[in-house]
Amino acid sequence: MSRLLVTGGAGFIGSNFVHHVVAHTDHHVTVLDKLTYAGNRASLEGLPADRVEFVHGDIADAELVDSLFAGTDAVVHYAAESHNDNSLHDPRPFLDTNIIGTYTLLEAARRHGTRLHHISTDEVYGDLELDDPERFTEDTPYNPSSPYSSTKAGSDLLVRAWVRSFGVQATISNCSNNYGPYQHVEKFIPRQITNVIRGIRPKLYGAGRNVRDWIHADDHSSAVLTILEKGRIGETYLIGADGEKDNKSVVELILELMGQDQAAYDHVADRAGHDLRYAIDSTKLRTELGWTPQFGDFEAGLAATIDWYRANEAWWAPSKDSTEAFYAGKGQ
Ligand code: NAD
Ligand code: DAU
């Protein structure tokens, strides 16, 4: 059994990972989470207390981080400010957590010789034209567009430098857009599902032609565990499940699955600098480490996600009004 430290484990993907680890391994997990507006302890409810411990704190708190690394075999680093729209409104917390927070973890990994896996995003590569036959690979040059993606790119480069300069035992993964349970209602899919539940029309930025490459959060978790177990130190692995869809099609599918008229949505103001298309080529992860995604059917995964939001209104309702007020203030 290993002792894992999971940063950001009360967030969307981090909490899905903790559930996955408890279900599929015998590792012990310590979650370190600041519980920002995006963190929710309820996402970890029901997990056995002898397997999962929660520590409330900031990854940029060097003393706390150092004490936690002392009893840890491996760190999986999910904690981040994660939302592009927020980064356009107020970039500062993105620098504090994504850059300084990651730096703090790397220094602790260096001191303790601890294995670290850094979670990143396909957005570091910028965007693709709709008709580009190429997809992102591990060799695609970095070209981030937003304050969010530029701070994630910066954090990736810090990890690479700490591996090369100080011999830190780290790997990196860059994943495409996740969907599934426990995702904050500020994000595209949960926003539209909870809008329909509330009787609000879904909101599509611009014309809705932008393409995202959707992967179920549980497939992201199995990929991260695979990299943790078999990944080569210093390497980057792209994670994706061949799930390209344009936003308009996703909104129409949500409306159809929820028994509504497929045209019952609004076009709203576009996002500044809105990336057009992301698409991941995950050949390296599949061929070198033998990973395969399990959620091949996006429509079935989306239907299950809709069921989860219908059954868990108490989880998302406290954030819904303030989130919609933020968007309304921007004409979105
Ligand atoms: P999220 O916003 O849902 O969760 C982030 C979590 O980090 C929250 O629990 C928050 O409280 C915590 N946190 C924030 N600042 C912290 C700090 N300073 N110290 C400790 N905890 C802090 O984000 P998410 O969507 O689950 O994303 C998790 C990671 O995965 C991020 O690194 C993100 O860049 C990456 N990622 C996300 C996606 C996606 O589709 N959501 C895709 C690829 C990669
Ligand atoms: O690609 C990985 C990234 O995916 C992660 O690094 C980010 O943390 C994660 O938030 C996500 O970024 P996006 O900006 O792609 O996700 P978001 O859910 O904000 O938006 C998805 C698409 O939907 C995007 O093209 C913007 C659009 N959108 C979003 C919202 C909230 C709408 O059309 N309407 C909306 O109301």
CSV table of C-alpha atoms and ligand atoms in Angstrom, one decimal:
chain,number,residue,atom,x,y,z
A,1,MET,CA,0.0,0.0,0.0
A,2,SER,CA,1.2,3.5,-0.8
A,3,ARG,CA,0.4,6.8,0.9
A,4,LEU,CA,-0.8,9.3,-1.7
A,5,LEU,CA,-1.2,13.1,-1.3
A,6,VAL,CA,-3.8,14.4,-3.6
A,7,THR,CA,-3.9,18.2,-3.9
A,8,GLY,CA,-7.2,19.7,-5.0
A,9,GLY,CA,-9.0,16.5,-4.0
A,10,ALA,CA,-12.2,18.3,-3.1
A,11,GLY,CA,-12.5,19.7,-6.6
A,12,PHE,CA,-14.2,18.1,-9.7
A,13,ILE,CA,-11.5,15.9,-11.1
A,14,GLY,CA,-9.5,15.4,-7.9
A,15,SER,CA,-12.6,14.1,-6.0
A,16,ASN,CA,-13.4,11.7,-8.9
A,17,PHE,CA,-9.7,10.5,-8.7
A,18,VAL,CA,-10.0,9.9,-4.9
A,19,HIS,CA,-13.2,7.9,-5.4
A,20,HIS,CA,-11.4,5.9,-8.2
A,21,VAL,CA,-8.4,5.2,-6.0
A,22,VAL,CA,-10.5,4.0,-3.1
A,23,ALA,CA,-12.5,1.7,-5.5
A,24,HIS,CA,-9.6,0.3,-7.5
A,25,THR,CA,-6.5,0.2,-5.2
A,26,ASP,CA,-5.5,-0.2,-1.5
A,27,HIS,CA,-3.7,3.2,-1.4
A,28,HIS,CA,-4.3,5.6,1.5
A,29,VAL,CA,-5.1,9.1,0.4
A,30,THR,CA,-4.5,12.4,2.1
A,31,VAL,CA,-6.4,15.3,0.4
A,32,LEU,CA,-4.9,18.8,0.7
A,33,ASP,CA,-7.4,21.4,-0.4
A,34,LYS,CA,-7.9,25.1,0.3
A,35,LEU,CA,-11.7,24.8,-0.3
A,36,THR,CA,-12.0,27.7,-2.6
A,37,TYR,CA,-15.4,28.4,-4.1
A,38,ALA,CA,-14.6,25.3,-6.3
A,39,GLY,CA,-13.8,22.9,-3.5
A,40,ASN,CA,-16.6,21.0,-1.8
A,41,ARG,CA,-16.1,18.5,1.0
A,42,ALA,CA,-19.4,16.9,0.2
A,43,SER,CA,-17.7,15.5,-2.9
A,44,LEU,CA,-15.7,13.2,-0.6
A,45,GLU,CA,-18.7,12.1,1.5
A,46,GLY,CA,-19.2,8.3,1.9
A,47,LEU,CA,-15.5,7.5,1.5
A,48,PRO,CA,-14.0,5.3,4.3
A,49,ALA,CA,-12.3,7.4,7.0
A,50,ASP,CA,-9.5,4.8,7.3
A,51,ARG,CA,-8.6,5.3,3.6
A,52,VAL,CA,-9.1,9.1,3.1
A,53,GLU,CA,-7.9,11.9,5.3
A,54,PHE,CA,-8.7,15.6,4.6
A,55,VAL,CA,-6.4,18.5,5.3
A,56,HIS,CA,-7.7,22.0,4.8
A,57,GLY,CA,-4.8,24.2,3.5
A,58,ASP,CA,-3.1,26.0,0.7
A,59,ILE,CA,-0.5,24.3,-1.6
A,60,ALA,CA,1.5,27.6,-1.4
A,61,ASP,CA,1.9,27.1,2.4
A,62,ALA,CA,5.5,25.8,2.3
A,63,GLU,CA,5.5,24.7,6.0
A,64,LEU,CA,2.3,22.7,5.7
A,65,VAL,CA,3.3,21.2,2.4
A,66,ASP,CA,6.7,20.1,3.9
A,67,SER,CA,5.0,18.4,6.8
A,68,LEU,CA,2.7,16.5,4.5
A,69,PHE,CA,5.4,15.4,2.1
A,70,ALA,CA,7.3,13.9,5.0
A,71,GLY,CA,4.7,11.0,5.3
A,72,THR,CA,3.9,10.6,1.6
A,73,ASP,CA,5.1,8.1,-1.1
A,74,ALA,CA,3.6,10.0,-4.1
A,75,VAL,CA,1.8,13.3,-4.8
A,76,VAL,CA,-0.8,13.8,-7.4
A,77,HIS,CA,-1.2,17.5,-8.0
A,78,TYR,CA,-4.7,18.6,-9.2
A,79,ALA,CA,-5.1,21.8,-7.2
A,80,ALA,CA,-5.5,24.9,-9.4
A,81,GLU,CA,-7.7,27.8,-10.3
A,82,SER,CA,-9.3,26.1,-13.3
A,83,HIS,CA,-11.9,28.3,-15.0
A,84,ASN,CA,-11.0,30.4,-18.1
A,85,ASP,CA,-13.8,32.9,-17.6
A,86,ASN,CA,-12.7,33.7,-14.0
A,87,SER,CA,-9.1,34.1,-15.3
A,88,LEU,CA,-10.3,36.8,-17.7
A,89,HIS,CA,-12.1,38.6,-14.8
A,90,ASP,CA,-9.3,38.3,-12.1
A,91,PRO,CA,-6.0,36.6,-13.1
A,92,ARG,CA,-4.2,37.0,-9.8
A,93,PRO,CA,-5.3,33.9,-8.0
A,94,PHE,CA,-4.3,31.9,-11.0
A,95,LEU,CA,-0.7,33.1,-10.6
A,96,ASP,CA,-0.7,32.4,-6.8
A,97,THR,CA,-2.0,28.9,-7.0
A,98,ASN,CA,-1.0,27.6,-10.4
A,99,ILE,CA,2.5,29.1,-10.5
A,100,ILE,CA,3.6,29.7,-6.8
A,101,GLY,CA,1.6,26.7,-5.5
A,102,THR,CA,3.2,24.4,-8.0
A,103,TYR,CA,6.6,25.8,-7.3
A,104,THR,CA,6.0,25.2,-3.5
A,105,LEU,CA,5.2,21.5,-4.2
A,106,LEU,CA,8.2,21.1,-6.5
A,107,GLU,CA,10.5,22.5,-3.8
A,108,ALA,CA,9.1,20.0,-1.3
A,109,ALA,CA,9.4,17.1,-3.8
A,110,ARG,CA,13.1,18.1,-4.3
A,111,ARG,CA,13.8,18.2,-0.5
A,112,HIS,CA,12.0,14.9,0.2
A,113,GLY,CA,12.8,13.0,-3.1
A,114,THR,CA,9.0,12.4,-3.4
A,115,ARG,CA,7.4,11.1,-6.7
A,116,LEU,CA,5.1,13.8,-8.1
A,117,HIS,CA,2.6,13.7,-10.9
A,118,HIS,CA,1.5,17.0,-12.3
A,119,ILE,CA,-2.0,17.4,-13.8
A,120,SER,CA,-2.3,19.7,-16.7
A,121,THR,CA,-4.4,20.6,-19.6
A,122,ASP,CA,-4.5,20.4,-23.4
A,123,GLU,CA,-5.1,24.2,-23.4
A,124,VAL,CA,-1.3,24.8,-23.0
A,125,TYR,CA,-1.1,24.0,-26.8
A,126,GLY,CA,-3.4,26.8,-27.8
A,127,ASP,CA,-6.1,25.9,-30.4
A,128,LEU,CA,-6.6,24.2,-33.8
A,129,GLU,CA,-8.5,25.2,-36.9
A,130,LEU,CA,-11.8,23.2,-37.3
A,131,ASP,CA,-10.4,21.5,-40.4
A,132,ASP,CA,-6.9,20.8,-39.2
A,133,PRO,CA,-6.1,17.1,-39.7
A,134,GLU,CA,-3.5,17.2,-36.9
A,135,ARG,CA,-4.3,16.8,-33.3
A,136,PHE,CA,-2.2,17.8,-30.2
A,137,THR,CA,0.7,15.5,-29.4
A,138,GLU,CA,3.4,15.6,-26.8
A,139,ASP,CA,5.6,17.5,-29.4
A,140,THR,CA,3.1,20.3,-30.1
A,141,PRO,CA,4.7,23.7,-29.2
A,142,TYR,CA,3.2,25.5,-26.2
A,143,ASN,CA,0.9,28.4,-27.3
A,144,PRO,CA,-1.5,29.2,-24.5
A,145,SER,CA,-4.3,31.8,-25.0
A,146,SER,CA,-5.8,32.8,-21.6
A,147,PRO,CA,-4.5,33.8,-18.2
A,148,TYR,CA,-5.6,30.3,-17.0
A,149,SER,CA,-3.9,28.3,-19.7
A,150,SER,CA,-0.7,30.5,-19.6
A,151,THR,CA,-0.4,29.8,-15.8
A,152,LYS,CA,-0.9,26.1,-16.5
A,153,ALA,CA,1.8,26.2,-19.2
A,154,GLY,CA,4.1,28.0,-16.8
A,155,SER,CA,3.5,25.3,-14.1
A,156,ASP,CA,4.3,22.6,-16.7
A,157,LEU,CA,7.6,24.3,-17.6
A,158,LEU,CA,8.5,24.6,-13.9
A,159,VAL,CA,8.0,20.8,-13.5
A,160,ARG,CA,10.2,20.1,-16.5
A,161,ALA,CA,12.9,22.5,-15.2
A,162,TRP,CA,12.8,20.8,-11.7
A,163,VAL,CA,13.2,17.4,-13.3
A,164,ARG,CA,16.1,18.4,-15.4
A,165,SER,CA,17.9,20.8,-12.9
A,166,PHE,CA,17.2,19.0,-9.6
A,167,GLY,CA,16.4,15.5,-10.5
A,168,VAL,CA,12.8,15.7,-9.2
A,169,GLN,CA,10.9,12.5,-9.9
A,170,ALA,CA,8.0,14.0,-11.8
A,171,THR,CA,5.7,13.2,-14.7
A,172,ILE,CA,3.1,15.5,-16.4
A,173,SER,CA,-0.2,14.7,-18.1
A,174,ASN,CA,-2.2,17.1,-20.3
A,175,CYS,CA,-5.9,16.1,-20.6
A,176,SER,CA,-8.8,17.3,-22.6
A,177,ASN,CA,-12.2,18.5,-21.3
A,178,ASN,CA,-13.6,16.3,-18.6
A,179,TYR,CA,-17.3,15.7,-17.8
A,180,GLY,CA,-19.0,13.7,-15.1
A,181,PRO,CA,-20.3,14.0,-11.5
A,182,TYR,CA,-19.1,16.7,-9.0
A,183,GLN,CA,-18.3,19.3,-11.7
A,184,HIS,CA,-18.9,23.0,-10.6
A,185,VAL,CA,-22.0,24.6,-12.2
A,186,GLU,CA,-19.8,27.3,-13.7
A,187,LYS,CA,-18.5,24.9,-16.3
A,188,PHE,CA,-20.3,24.3,-19.7
A,189,ILE,CA,-22.0,21.0,-19.3
A,190,PRO,CA,-23.2,21.3,-15.6
A,191,ARG,CA,-24.3,24.9,-16.2
A,192,GLN,CA,-26.6,23.8,-19.0
A,193,ILE,CA,-28.0,20.8,-17.2
A,194,THR,CA,-28.7,22.8,-14.1
A,195,ASN,CA,-30.2,25.6,-16.2
A,196,VAL,CA,-32.7,23.2,-17.7
A,197,ILE,CA,-33.5,21.8,-14.3
A,198,ARG,CA,-34.1,25.3,-13.0
A,199,GLY,CA,-36.2,26.3,-16.1
A,200,ILE,CA,-33.5,28.6,-17.5
A,201,ARG,CA,-32.5,28.4,-21.2
A,202,PRO,CA,-29.0,27.0,-21.8
A,203,LYS,CA,-26.4,29.7,-22.9
A,204,LEU,CA,-24.1,29.1,-25.8
A,205,TYR,CA,-21.1,31.4,-26.3
A,206,GLY,CA,-21.0,33.0,-29.8
A,207,ALA,CA,-22.1,30.7,-32.6
A,208,GLY,CA,-21.3,27.5,-30.7
A,209,ARG,CA,-18.9,26.2,-33.4
A,210,ASN,CA,-16.1,25.7,-30.8
A,211,VAL,CA,-15.0,22.1,-30.4
A,212,ARG,CA,-14.0,20.4,-27.2
A,213,ASP,CA,-12.6,16.8,-26.9
A,214,TRP,CA,-14.7,15.3,-24.1
A,215,ILE,CA,-13.5,12.6,-21.8
A,216,HIS,CA,-15.3,11.1,-18.7
A,217,ALA,CA,-13.5,12.1,-15.4
A,218,ASP,CA,-13.3,8.4,-14.5
A,219,ASP,CA,-11.2,7.7,-17.7
A,220,HIS,CA,-9.0,10.6,-16.7
A,221,SER,CA,-8.5,9.0,-13.3
A,222,SER,CA,-7.6,5.6,-14.7
A,223,ALA,CA,-5.1,7.3,-17.0
A,224,VAL,CA,-3.4,9.1,-14.1
A,225,LEU,CA,-3.1,5.9,-12.0
A,226,THR,CA,-1.5,4.2,-15.1
A,227,ILE,CA,1.0,7.0,-15.4
A,228,LEU,CA,1.7,7.0,-11.7
A,229,GLU,CA,2.4,3.3,-11.8
A,230,LYS,CA,4.1,2.9,-15.2
A,231,GLY,CA,5.1,6.3,-16.5
A,232,ARG,CA,8.7,7.2,-17.2
A,233,ILE,CA,10.1,10.0,-15.0
A,234,GLY,CA,10.4,13.3,-16.9
A,235,GLU,CA,7.9,12.3,-19.6
A,236,THR,CA,4.7,14.0,-20.6
A,237,TYR,CA,1.6,12.0,-21.6
A,238,LEU,CA,-1.5,13.4,-23.4
A,239,ILE,CA,-4.8,12.0,-22.1
A,240,GLY,CA,-7.9,12.0,-24.4
A,241,ALA,CA,-10.7,9.7,-25.5
A,242,ASP,CA,-11.4,10.8,-29.1
A,243,GLY,CA,-14.5,12.7,-28.0
A,244,GLU,CA,-14.6,15.8,-30.2
A,245,LYS,CA,-17.9,17.6,-30.3
A,246,ASP,CA,-18.9,21.2,-31.1
A,247,ASN,CA,-20.7,23.1,-28.3
A,248,LYS,CA,-23.9,23.6,-30.2
A,249,SER,CA,-24.3,19.8,-30.6
A,250,VAL,CA,-23.6,19.2,-26.9
A,251,VAL,CA,-26.3,21.8,-25.9
A,252,GLU,CA,-28.8,20.2,-28.3
A,253,LEU,CA,-28.0,16.7,-27.0
A,254,ILE,CA,-28.5,17.9,-23.4
A,255,LEU,CA,-31.9,19.4,-24.3
A,256,GLU,CA,-32.9,16.2,-26.1
A,257,LEU,CA,-31.9,14.0,-23.3
A,258,MET,CA,-33.8,16.2,-20.8
A,259,GLY,CA,-37.0,16.1,-22.9
A,260,GLN,CA,-36.8,19.7,-24.2
A,261,ASP,CA,-37.0,21.3,-27.6
A,262,GLN,CA,-33.5,21.1,-29.1
A,263,ALA,CA,-33.7,24.8,-30.2
A,264,ALA,CA,-34.6,26.1,-26.7
A,265,TYR,CA,-31.2,27.8,-26.0
A,266,ASP,CA,-29.8,31.3,-26.2
A,267,HIS,CA,-26.7,32.6,-28.0
A,268,VAL,CA,-24.8,34.9,-25.6
A,269,ALA,CA,-21.7,37.1,-25.7
A,270,ASP,CA,-18.6,35.1,-26.8
A,271,ARG,CA,-15.6,34.5,-24.5
A,272,ALA,CA,-12.6,36.9,-25.1
A,273,GLY,CA,-9.9,35.0,-27.0
A,274,HIS,CA,-12.1,31.9,-27.1
A,275,ASP,CA,-10.0,28.9,-28.3
A,276,LEU,CA,-11.7,27.3,-31.3
A,277,ARG,CA,-10.8,23.7,-31.1
A,278,TYR,CA,-8.9,21.2,-28.9
A,279,ALA,CA,-8.1,17.6,-30.1
A,280,ILE,CA,-5.9,15.1,-28.4
A,281,ASP,CA,-3.8,12.3,-29.9
A,282,SER,CA,-3.2,9.9,-27.0
A,283,THR,CA,-1.3,7.3,-28.9
A,284,LYS,CA,1.8,7.5,-26.6
A,285,LEU,CA,-0.2,6.8,-23.5
A,286,ARG,CA,-2.1,3.9,-25.2
A,287,THR,CA,0.8,2.2,-26.9
A,288,GLU,CA,3.6,2.8,-24.3
A,289,LEU,CA,1.5,2.3,-21.1
A,290,GLY,CA,-1.4,0.2,-22.4
A,291,TRP,CA,-4.2,2.6,-21.2
A,292,THR,CA,-7.6,2.5,-22.9
A,293,PRO,CA,-10.7,4.6,-22.0
A,294,GLN,CA,-13.8,2.8,-20.8
A,295,PHE,CA,-16.5,5.4,-21.4
A,296,GLY,CA,-16.7,5.2,-25.2
A,297,ASP,CA,-20.4,6.3,-25.5
A,298,PHE,CA,-20.6,10.1,-24.9
A,299,GLU,CA,-24.4,10.1,-25.0
A,300,ALA,CA,-24.7,7.4,-22.3
A,301,GLY,CA,-22.1,9.2,-20.2
A,302,LEU,CA,-23.9,12.5,-20.6
A,303,ALA,CA,-27.3,10.9,-19.7
A,304,ALA,CA,-25.7,9.4,-16.5
A,305,THR,CA,-24.3,12.9,-15.7
A,306,ILE,CA,-27.7,14.5,-16.1
A,307,ASP,CA,-29.2,11.8,-13.8
A,308,TRP,CA,-26.4,12.7,-11.2
A,309,TYR,CA,-27.3,16.4,-11.3
A,310,ARG,CA,-31.0,15.6,-11.0
A,311,ALA,CA,-30.3,13.4,-8.0
A,312,ASN,CA,-27.9,15.8,-6.3
A,313,GLU,CA,-29.5,19.2,-6.3
A,314,ALA,CA,-28.4,19.7,-2.7
A,315,TRP,CA,-24.7,19.4,-3.9
A,316,TRP,CA,-25.0,22.1,-6.6
A,317,ALA,CA,-27.8,24.4,-5.5
A,318,PRO,CA,-25.7,26.6,-3.1
A,319,SER,CA,-23.5,27.7,-6.0
A,320,LYS,CA,-26.1,28.2,-8.7
A,321,ASP,CA,-27.4,31.7,-8.1
A,322,SER,CA,-24.1,33.3,-7.5
A,323,THR,CA,-22.7,31.6,-10.6
A,324,GLU,CA,-25.5,32.8,-12.8
A,325,ALA,CA,-25.3,36.4,-11.3
A,326,PHE,CA,-21.6,36.4,-12.3
A,327,TYR,CA,-22.4,35.4,-15.9
A,328,ALA,CA,-25.4,37.8,-16.1
A,329,GLY,CA,-23.0,40.6,-15.3
A,330,LYS,CA,-21.0,39.8,-18.4
A,331,GLY,CA,-23.9,39.3,-20.7
A,332,GLN,CA,-23.4,35.5,-20.7
B,1,NAD,P1,-11.8,22.5,-9.8
B,1,NAD,O1,-11.8,24.0,-10.0
B,1,NAD,O2,-13.1,21.8,-9.9
B,1,NAD,O3,-11.0,22.1,-8.5
B,1,NAD,C1,-9.9,22.7,-8.1
B,1,NAD,C2,-9.6,22.3,-6.6
B,1,NAD,O4,-8.4,22.9,-6.2
B,1,NAD,C3,-10.7,22.8,-5.6
B,1,NAD,O5,-11.1,21.8,-4.7
B,1,NAD,C4,-10.0,24.0,-4.9
B,1,NAD,O6,-10.5,24.2,-3.6
B,1,NAD,C5,-8.6,23.5,-4.9
B,1,NAD,N1,-7.6,24.6,-4.8
B,1,NAD,C6,-7.6,25.7,-5.5
B,1,NAD,N2,-6.5,26.5,-5.1
B,1,NAD,C7,-5.9,25.8,-4.1
B,1,NAD,C8,-4.8,26.1,-3.3
B,1,NAD,N3,-4.0,27.2,-3.4
B,1,NAD,N4,-4.4,25.1,-2.4
B,1,NAD,C9,-5.1,24.0,-2.3
B,1,NAD,N5,-6.2,23.7,-3.0
B,1,NAD,C10,-6.6,24.6,-3.9
B,1,NAD,O7,-10.8,22.0,-11.0
B,1,NAD,P2,-10.9,20.7,-11.9
B,1,NAD,O8,-11.7,21.0,-13.1
B,1,NAD,O9,-11.1,19.6,-11.0
B,1,NAD,O10,-9.3,20.7,-12.4
B,1,NAD,C11,-8.4,20.0,-11.6
B,1,NAD,C12,-7.0,20.0,-12.3
B,1,NAD,O11,-7.2,19.4,-13.6
B,1,NAD,C13,-6.5,21.4,-12.6
B,1,NAD,O12,-5.1,21.4,-12.5
B,1,NAD,C14,-6.9,21.6,-14.1
B,1,NAD,O13,-6.0,22.5,-14.7
B,1,NAD,C15,-6.8,20.2,-14.6
B,1,NAD,N6,-7.6,19.9,-15.8
B,1,NAD,C16,-8.9,20.1,-15.8
B,1,NAD,C17,-9.7,19.7,-16.9
B,1,NAD,C18,-11.2,19.9,-16.9
B,1,NAD,O14,-11.8,19.6,-17.9
B,1,NAD,N7,-11.8,20.4,-15.8
B,1,NAD,C19,-9.1,19.2,-18.0
B,1,NAD,C20,-7.7,19.0,-18.0
B,1,NAD,C21,-6.9,19.3,-16.9
B,2,DAU,O1,-9.4,21.5,-22.2
B,2,DAU,C1,-9.3,21.3,-20.8
B,2,DAU,C2,-9.9,22.5,-20.1
B,2,DAU,O2,-11.3,22.3,-20.2
B,2,DAU,C3,-9.4,22.6,-18.7
B,2,DAU,O3,-8.1,22.9,-18.6
B,2,DAU,C4,-10.2,23.7,-17.9
B,2,DAU,O4,-9.9,23.6,-16.5
B,2,DAU,C5,-11.7,23.4,-18.0
B,2,DAU,O5,-12.5,24.4,-17.4
B,2,DAU,C6,-12.1,23.3,-19.5
B,2,DAU,O6,-11.9,24.6,-20.2
B,2,DAU,P1,-13.0,25.1,-21.2
B,2,DAU,O7,-12.8,26.6,-21.2
B,2,DAU,O8,-12.9,24.4,-22.5
B,2,DAU,O9,-14.3,24.7,-20.4
B,2,DAU,P2,-15.7,25.4,-20.1
B,2,DAU,O10,-16.6,24.4,-19.5
B,2,DAU,O11,-15.6,26.7,-19.5
B,2,DAU,O12,-16.3,25.7,-21.6
B,2,DAU,C7,-16.4,24.6,-22.6
B,2,DAU,C8,-16.8,25.3,-23.9
B,2,DAU,O13,-18.2,25.7,-23.7
B,2,DAU,C9,-16.0,26.5,-24.3
B,2,DAU,O14,-15.9,26.5,-25.7
B,2,DAU,C10,-16.8,27.7,-23.8
B,2,DAU,C11,-18.3,27.2,-24.0
B,2,DAU,N1,-19.3,27.7,-23.0
B,2,DAU,C12,-19.0,27.7,-21.7
B,2,DAU,C13,-19.9,28.1,-20.8
B,2,DAU,C14,-19.6,28.1,-19.3
B,2,DAU,C15,-20.5,28.0,-23.5
B,2,DAU,O15,-20.8,28.0,-24.7
B,2,DAU,N2,-21.5,28.4,-22.6
B,2,DAU,C16,-21.2,28.5,-21.3
B,2,DAU,O16,-22.1,28.8,-20.5
